[in-house]
Each structure stands twice: as structure tokens, then as C-alpha cells.
Short mmCIF file of N, CA and C in Angstrom, two decimals:
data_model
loop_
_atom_site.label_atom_id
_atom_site.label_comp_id
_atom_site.label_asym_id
_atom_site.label_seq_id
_atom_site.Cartn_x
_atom_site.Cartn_y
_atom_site.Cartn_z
N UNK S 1 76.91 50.91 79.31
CA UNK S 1 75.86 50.03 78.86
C UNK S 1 76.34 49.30 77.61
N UNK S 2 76.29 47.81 77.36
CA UNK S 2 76.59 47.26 76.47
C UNK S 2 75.70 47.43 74.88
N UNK S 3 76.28 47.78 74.35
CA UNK S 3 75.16 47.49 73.24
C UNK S 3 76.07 47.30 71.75
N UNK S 4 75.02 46.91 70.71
CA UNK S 4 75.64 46.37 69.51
C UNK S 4 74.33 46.86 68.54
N UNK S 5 74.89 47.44 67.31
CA UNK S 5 73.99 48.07 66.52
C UNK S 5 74.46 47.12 64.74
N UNK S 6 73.15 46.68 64.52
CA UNK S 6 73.54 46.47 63.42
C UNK S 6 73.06 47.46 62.07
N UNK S 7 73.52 47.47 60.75
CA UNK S 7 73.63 48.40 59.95
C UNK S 7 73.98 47.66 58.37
N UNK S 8 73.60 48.43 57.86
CA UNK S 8 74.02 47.93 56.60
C UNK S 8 73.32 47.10 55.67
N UNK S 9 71.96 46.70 55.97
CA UNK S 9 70.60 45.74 55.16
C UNK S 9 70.03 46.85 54.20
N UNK S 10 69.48 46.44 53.47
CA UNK S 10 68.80 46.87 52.40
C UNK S 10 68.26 46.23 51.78
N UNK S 11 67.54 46.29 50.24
CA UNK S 11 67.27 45.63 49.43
C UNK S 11 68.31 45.73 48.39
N UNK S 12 68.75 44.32 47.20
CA UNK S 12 69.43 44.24 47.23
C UNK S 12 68.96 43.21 45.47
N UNK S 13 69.00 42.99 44.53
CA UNK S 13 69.13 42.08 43.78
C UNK S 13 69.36 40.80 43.86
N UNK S 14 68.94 39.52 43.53
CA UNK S 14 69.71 38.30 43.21
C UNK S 14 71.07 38.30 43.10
N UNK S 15 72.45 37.91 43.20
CA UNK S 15 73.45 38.39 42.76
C UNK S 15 74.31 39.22 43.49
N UNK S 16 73.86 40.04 43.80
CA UNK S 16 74.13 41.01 44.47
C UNK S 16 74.90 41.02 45.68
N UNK S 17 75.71 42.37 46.43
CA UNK S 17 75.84 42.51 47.54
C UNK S 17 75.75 43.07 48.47
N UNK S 18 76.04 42.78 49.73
CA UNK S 18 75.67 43.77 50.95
C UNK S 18 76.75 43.73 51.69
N UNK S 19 76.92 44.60 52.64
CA UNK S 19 77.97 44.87 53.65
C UNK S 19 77.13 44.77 54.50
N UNK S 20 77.34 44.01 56.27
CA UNK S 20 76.63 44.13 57.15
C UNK S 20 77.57 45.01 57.96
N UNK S 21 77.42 45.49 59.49
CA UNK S 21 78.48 46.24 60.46
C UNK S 21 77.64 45.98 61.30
N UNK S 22 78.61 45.51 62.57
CA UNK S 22 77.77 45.82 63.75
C UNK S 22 79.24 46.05 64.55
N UNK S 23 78.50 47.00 65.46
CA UNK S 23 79.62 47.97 66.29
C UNK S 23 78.78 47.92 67.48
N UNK S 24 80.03 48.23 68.88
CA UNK S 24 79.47 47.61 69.63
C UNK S 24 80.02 49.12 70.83
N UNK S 25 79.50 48.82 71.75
CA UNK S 25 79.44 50.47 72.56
C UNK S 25 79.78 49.66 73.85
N UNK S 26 80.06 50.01 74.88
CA UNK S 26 80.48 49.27 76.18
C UNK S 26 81.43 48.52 76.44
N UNK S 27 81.85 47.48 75.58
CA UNK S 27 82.79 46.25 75.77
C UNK S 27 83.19 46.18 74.30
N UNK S 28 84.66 45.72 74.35
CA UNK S 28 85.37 45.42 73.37
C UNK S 28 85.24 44.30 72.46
N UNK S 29 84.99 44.19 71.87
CA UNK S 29 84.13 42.97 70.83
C UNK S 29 85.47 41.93 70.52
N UNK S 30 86.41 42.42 70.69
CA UNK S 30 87.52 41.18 70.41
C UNK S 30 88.10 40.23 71.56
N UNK S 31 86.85 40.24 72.55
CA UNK S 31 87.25 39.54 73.54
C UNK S 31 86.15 38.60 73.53
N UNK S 32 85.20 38.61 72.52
CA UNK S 32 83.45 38.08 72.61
C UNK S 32 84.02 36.83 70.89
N UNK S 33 83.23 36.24 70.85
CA UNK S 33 82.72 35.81 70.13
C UNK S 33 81.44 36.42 69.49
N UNK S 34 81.73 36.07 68.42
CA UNK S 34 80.66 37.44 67.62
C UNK S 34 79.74 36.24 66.24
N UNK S 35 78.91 36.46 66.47
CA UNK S 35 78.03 35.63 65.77
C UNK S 35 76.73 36.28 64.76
N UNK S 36 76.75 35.62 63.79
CA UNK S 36 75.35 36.40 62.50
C UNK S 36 74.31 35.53 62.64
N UNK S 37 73.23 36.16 62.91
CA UNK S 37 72.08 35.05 62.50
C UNK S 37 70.94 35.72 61.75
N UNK S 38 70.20 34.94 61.68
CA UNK S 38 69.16 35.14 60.58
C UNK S 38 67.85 35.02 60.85
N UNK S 39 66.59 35.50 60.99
CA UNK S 39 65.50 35.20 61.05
C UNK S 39 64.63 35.42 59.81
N UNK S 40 63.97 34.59 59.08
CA UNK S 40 62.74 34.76 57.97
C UNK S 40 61.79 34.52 59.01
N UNK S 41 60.88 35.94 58.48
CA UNK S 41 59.05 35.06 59.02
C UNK S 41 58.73 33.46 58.81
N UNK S 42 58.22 33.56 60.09
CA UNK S 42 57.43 31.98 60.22
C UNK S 42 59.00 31.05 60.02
N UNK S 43 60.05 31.34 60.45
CA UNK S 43 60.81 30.27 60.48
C UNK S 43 62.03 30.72 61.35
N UNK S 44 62.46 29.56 61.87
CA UNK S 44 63.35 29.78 63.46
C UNK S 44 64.87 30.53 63.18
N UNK S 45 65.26 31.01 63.86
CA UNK S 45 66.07 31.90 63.42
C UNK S 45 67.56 31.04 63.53
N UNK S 46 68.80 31.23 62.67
CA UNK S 46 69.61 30.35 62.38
C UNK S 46 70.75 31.10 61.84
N UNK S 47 71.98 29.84 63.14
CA UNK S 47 73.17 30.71 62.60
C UNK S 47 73.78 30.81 61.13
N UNK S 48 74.56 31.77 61.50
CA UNK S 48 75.02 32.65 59.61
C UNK S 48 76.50 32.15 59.61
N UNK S 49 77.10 32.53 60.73
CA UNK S 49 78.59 32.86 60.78
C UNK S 49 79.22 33.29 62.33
N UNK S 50 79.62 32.58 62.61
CA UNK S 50 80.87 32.98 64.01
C UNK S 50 81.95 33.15 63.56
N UNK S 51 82.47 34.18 64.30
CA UNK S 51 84.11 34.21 64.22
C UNK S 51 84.50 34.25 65.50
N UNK S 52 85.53 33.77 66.10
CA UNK S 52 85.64 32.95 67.53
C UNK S 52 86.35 34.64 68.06
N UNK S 53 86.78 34.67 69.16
CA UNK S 53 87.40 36.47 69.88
C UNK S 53 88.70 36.38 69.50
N UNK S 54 89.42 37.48 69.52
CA UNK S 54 90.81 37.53 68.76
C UNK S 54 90.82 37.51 67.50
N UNK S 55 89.72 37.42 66.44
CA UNK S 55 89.69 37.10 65.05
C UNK S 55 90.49 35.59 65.11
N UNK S 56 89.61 34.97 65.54
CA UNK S 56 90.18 33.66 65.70
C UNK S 56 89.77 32.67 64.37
N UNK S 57 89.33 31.07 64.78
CA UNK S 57 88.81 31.27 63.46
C UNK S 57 87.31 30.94 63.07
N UNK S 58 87.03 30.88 61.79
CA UNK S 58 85.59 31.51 61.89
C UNK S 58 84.39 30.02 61.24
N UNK S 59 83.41 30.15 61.33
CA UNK S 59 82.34 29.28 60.73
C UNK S 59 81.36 29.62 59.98
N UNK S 60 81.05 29.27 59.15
CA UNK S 60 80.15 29.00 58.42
C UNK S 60 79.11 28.51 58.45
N UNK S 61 77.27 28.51 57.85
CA UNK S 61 76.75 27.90 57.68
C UNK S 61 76.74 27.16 56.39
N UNK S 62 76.30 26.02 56.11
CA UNK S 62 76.71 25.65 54.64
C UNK S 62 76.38 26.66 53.38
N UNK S 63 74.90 26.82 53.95
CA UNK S 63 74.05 27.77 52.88
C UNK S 63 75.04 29.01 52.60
N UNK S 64 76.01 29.23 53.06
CA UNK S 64 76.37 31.00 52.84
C UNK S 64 78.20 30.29 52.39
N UNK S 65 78.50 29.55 52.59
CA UNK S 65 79.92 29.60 53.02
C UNK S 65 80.17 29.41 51.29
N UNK S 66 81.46 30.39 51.13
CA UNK S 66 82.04 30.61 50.15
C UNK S 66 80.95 32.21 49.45
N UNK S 67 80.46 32.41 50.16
CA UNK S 67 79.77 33.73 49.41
C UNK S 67 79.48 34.76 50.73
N UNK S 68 79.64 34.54 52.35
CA UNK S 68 79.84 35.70 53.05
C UNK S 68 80.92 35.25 53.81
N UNK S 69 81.54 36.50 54.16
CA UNK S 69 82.55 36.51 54.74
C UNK S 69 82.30 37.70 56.06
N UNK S 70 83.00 36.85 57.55
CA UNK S 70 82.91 37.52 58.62
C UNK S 70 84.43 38.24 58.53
N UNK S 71 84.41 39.19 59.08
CA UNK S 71 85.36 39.88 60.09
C UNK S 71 85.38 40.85 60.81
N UNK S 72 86.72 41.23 61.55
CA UNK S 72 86.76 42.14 62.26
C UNK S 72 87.52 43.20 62.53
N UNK S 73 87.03 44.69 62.81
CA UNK S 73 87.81 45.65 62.89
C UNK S 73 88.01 46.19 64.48
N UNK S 74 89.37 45.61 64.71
CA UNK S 74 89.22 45.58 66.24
C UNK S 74 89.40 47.27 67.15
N UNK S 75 90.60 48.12 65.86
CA UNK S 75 90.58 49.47 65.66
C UNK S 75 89.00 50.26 66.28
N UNK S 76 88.23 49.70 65.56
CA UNK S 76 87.13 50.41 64.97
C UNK S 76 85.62 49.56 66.02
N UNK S 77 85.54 48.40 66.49
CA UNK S 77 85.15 47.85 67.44
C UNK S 77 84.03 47.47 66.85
N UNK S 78 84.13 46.75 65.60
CA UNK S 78 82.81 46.30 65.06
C UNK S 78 83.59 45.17 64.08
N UNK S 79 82.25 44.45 63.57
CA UNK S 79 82.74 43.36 63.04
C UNK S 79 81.49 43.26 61.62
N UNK S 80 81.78 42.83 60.78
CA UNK S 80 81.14 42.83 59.40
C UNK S 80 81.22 41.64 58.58
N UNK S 81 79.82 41.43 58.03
CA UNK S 81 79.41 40.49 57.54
C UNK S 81 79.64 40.40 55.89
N UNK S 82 80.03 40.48 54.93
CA UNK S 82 80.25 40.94 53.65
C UNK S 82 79.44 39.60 52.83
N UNK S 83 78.27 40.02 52.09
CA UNK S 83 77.23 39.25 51.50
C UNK S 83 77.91 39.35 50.06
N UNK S 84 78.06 38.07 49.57
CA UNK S 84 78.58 38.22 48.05
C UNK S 84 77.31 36.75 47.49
N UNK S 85 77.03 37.43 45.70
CA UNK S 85 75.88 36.38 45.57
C UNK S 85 74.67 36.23 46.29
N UNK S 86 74.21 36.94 46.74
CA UNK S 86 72.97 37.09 47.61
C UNK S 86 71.68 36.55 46.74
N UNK S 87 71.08 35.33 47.35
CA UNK S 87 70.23 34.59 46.68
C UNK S 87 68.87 34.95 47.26
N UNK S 88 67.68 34.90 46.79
CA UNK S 88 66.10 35.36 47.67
C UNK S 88 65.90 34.57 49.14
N UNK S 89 66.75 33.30 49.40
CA UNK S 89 66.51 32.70 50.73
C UNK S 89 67.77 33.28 51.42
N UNK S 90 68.10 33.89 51.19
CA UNK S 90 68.84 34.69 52.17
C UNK S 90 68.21 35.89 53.02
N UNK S 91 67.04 36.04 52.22
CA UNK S 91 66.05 36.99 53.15
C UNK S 91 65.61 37.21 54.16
N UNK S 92 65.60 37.98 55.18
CA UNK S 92 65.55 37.78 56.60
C UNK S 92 65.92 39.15 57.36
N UNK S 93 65.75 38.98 58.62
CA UNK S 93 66.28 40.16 59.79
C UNK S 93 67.93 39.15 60.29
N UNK S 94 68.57 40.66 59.79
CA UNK S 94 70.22 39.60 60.32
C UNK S 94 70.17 40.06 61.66
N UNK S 95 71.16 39.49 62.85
CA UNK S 95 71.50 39.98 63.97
C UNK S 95 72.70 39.68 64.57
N UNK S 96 73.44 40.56 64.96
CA UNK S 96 74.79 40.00 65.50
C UNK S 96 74.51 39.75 67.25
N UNK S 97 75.54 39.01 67.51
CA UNK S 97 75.41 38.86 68.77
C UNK S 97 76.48 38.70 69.51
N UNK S 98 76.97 38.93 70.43
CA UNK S 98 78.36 38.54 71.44
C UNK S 98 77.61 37.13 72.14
N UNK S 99 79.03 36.95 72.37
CA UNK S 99 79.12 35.47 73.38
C UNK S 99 80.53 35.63 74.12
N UNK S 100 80.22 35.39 75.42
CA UNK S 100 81.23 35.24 76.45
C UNK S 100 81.61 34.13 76.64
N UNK S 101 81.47 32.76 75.66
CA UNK S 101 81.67 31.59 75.94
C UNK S 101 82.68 31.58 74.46
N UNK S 102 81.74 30.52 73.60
CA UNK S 102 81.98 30.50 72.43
C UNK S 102 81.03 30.30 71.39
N UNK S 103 81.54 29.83 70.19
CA UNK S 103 80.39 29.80 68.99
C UNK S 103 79.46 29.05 69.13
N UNK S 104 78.30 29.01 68.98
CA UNK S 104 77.07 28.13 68.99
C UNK S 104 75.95 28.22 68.87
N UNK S 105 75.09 27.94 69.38
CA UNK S 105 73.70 28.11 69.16
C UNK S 105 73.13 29.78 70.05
N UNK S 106 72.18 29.87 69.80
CA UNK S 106 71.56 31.36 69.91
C UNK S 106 71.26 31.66 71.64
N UNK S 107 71.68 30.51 72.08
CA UNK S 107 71.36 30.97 73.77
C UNK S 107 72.47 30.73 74.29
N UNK S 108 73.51 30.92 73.47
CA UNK S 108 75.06 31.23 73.90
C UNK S 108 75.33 32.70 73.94
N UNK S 109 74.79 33.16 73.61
CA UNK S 109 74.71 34.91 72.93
C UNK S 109 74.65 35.41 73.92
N UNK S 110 74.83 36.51 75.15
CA UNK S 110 74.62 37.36 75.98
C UNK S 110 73.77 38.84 75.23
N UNK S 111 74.94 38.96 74.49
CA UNK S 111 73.98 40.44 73.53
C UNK S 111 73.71 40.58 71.92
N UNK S 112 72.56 41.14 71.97
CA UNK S 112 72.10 41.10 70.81
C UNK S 112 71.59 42.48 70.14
N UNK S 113 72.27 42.61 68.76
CA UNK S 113 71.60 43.89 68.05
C UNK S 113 70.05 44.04 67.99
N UNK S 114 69.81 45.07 67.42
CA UNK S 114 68.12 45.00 66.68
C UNK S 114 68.38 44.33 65.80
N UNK S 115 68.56 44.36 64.38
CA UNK S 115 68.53 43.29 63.29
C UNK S 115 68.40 44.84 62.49
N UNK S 116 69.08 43.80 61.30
CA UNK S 116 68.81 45.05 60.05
C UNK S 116 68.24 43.91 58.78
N UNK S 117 67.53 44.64 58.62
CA UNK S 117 66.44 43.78 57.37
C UNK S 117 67.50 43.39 56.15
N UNK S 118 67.66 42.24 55.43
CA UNK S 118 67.85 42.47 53.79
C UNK S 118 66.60 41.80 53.05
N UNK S 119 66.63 42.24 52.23
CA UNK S 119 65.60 41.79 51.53
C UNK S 119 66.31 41.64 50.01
N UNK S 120 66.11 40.23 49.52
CA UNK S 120 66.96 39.78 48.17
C UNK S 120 65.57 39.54 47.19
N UNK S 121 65.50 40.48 46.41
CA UNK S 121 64.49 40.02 45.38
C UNK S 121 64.59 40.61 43.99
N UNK S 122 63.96 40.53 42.85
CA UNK S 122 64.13 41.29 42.43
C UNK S 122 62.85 42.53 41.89
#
């Protein structure tokens, strides 16, 4: 059974950082495209970060780029989001997702974690 668990949200300061992980059970994640997204209440949920399969290479949303960083542990079969500077609109349910295609929008995704909350406040 395929599945992908995400891990690693909390609450967290302004400033601050987080480690995300999502690990994946069934299928080998370095053959997927692996994608972060984001949902805040009352607002549509939006990509974070792709990194293409193979640790290929990766994207950004503007809002985050230069303060998270994707990668992957292909050893270990999960891939991690590393939150540096974490601002209060970064708040949200994160979620990773595979894609059997490539990077893009959210109905490119085949599988999807639960989400792990962060919450940036102080």
C-alpha cells in the first residue's frame, strides 16, 4: 500500500525553524516527484516546493525561496522540507505529495500525506 506520512510541524516562533519529513511506505520516492504544499483556513491550498525524481532540480515558491529548503534522503526514503525564518503567513497544514508525472499544480499529485500543522506565532 502506498503511503506518505508527514512529520515534523509544530509551533514555532517568528524567526524560527522547523524540519518537515515525509517518508513514504510502498514505492520509492526517488522515482516520484515530490512536492510541499500548504493549506491556511479559508484559503486554497498552494504549492511550497518541488523537487523533480532523482533529486533533480528543485522549485520554489517566491514566498519561501531562500528560507526553505527541499531534499532528499533516498537511503532513508523520505524527503524534507527545512523551514528557516519562519514568518506568521507561513501558517498552515503542510502536505507532501508524489507525482508520477512532474512538478505542478495539486492535481498532478497521485499521493498525498495527512498534513502536519505549523503554526508560526508568537
Amino acid at each position: 500500500q502506498l503511503q506518505l506520512v508527514e512529520s515534523g510541524g509544530g509551533l514555532v516562533q517568528p524567526g524560527g525553524s522547523l524540519r518537515l519529513s515525509c517518508a513514504a511506505s510502498g514505492f520509492a520516492l526517488e522515482y516520484y516527484a515530490i512536492g510541499w504544499f500548504r493549506q491556511a483556513p479559508g484559503k486554497e491550498r498552494e504549492g511550497v516546493s518541488c523537487m523533480k525524481m532523482s533529486n533533480g532540480r528543485t522549485n520554489y515558491a517566491h514566498s519561501v525561496k531562500g528560507r526553505f529548503t527541499i531534499s532528499r534522503d533516498n537511503a532513508k526514503n523520505t524527503v524534507s522540507l527545512q523551514m528557516n525564518s519562519l514568518k506568521p503567513e507561513d501558517t498552515g497544514v503542510y502536505y507532501c505529495a508524489a507525482s508520477t508525472t512532474l512538478c505542478g499544480g495539486a492535481s498532478l499529485y497521485d499521493y498525498w500525506g495527512q498534513g502536519t500543522q505549523v503554526t508560526v506565532s508568537s
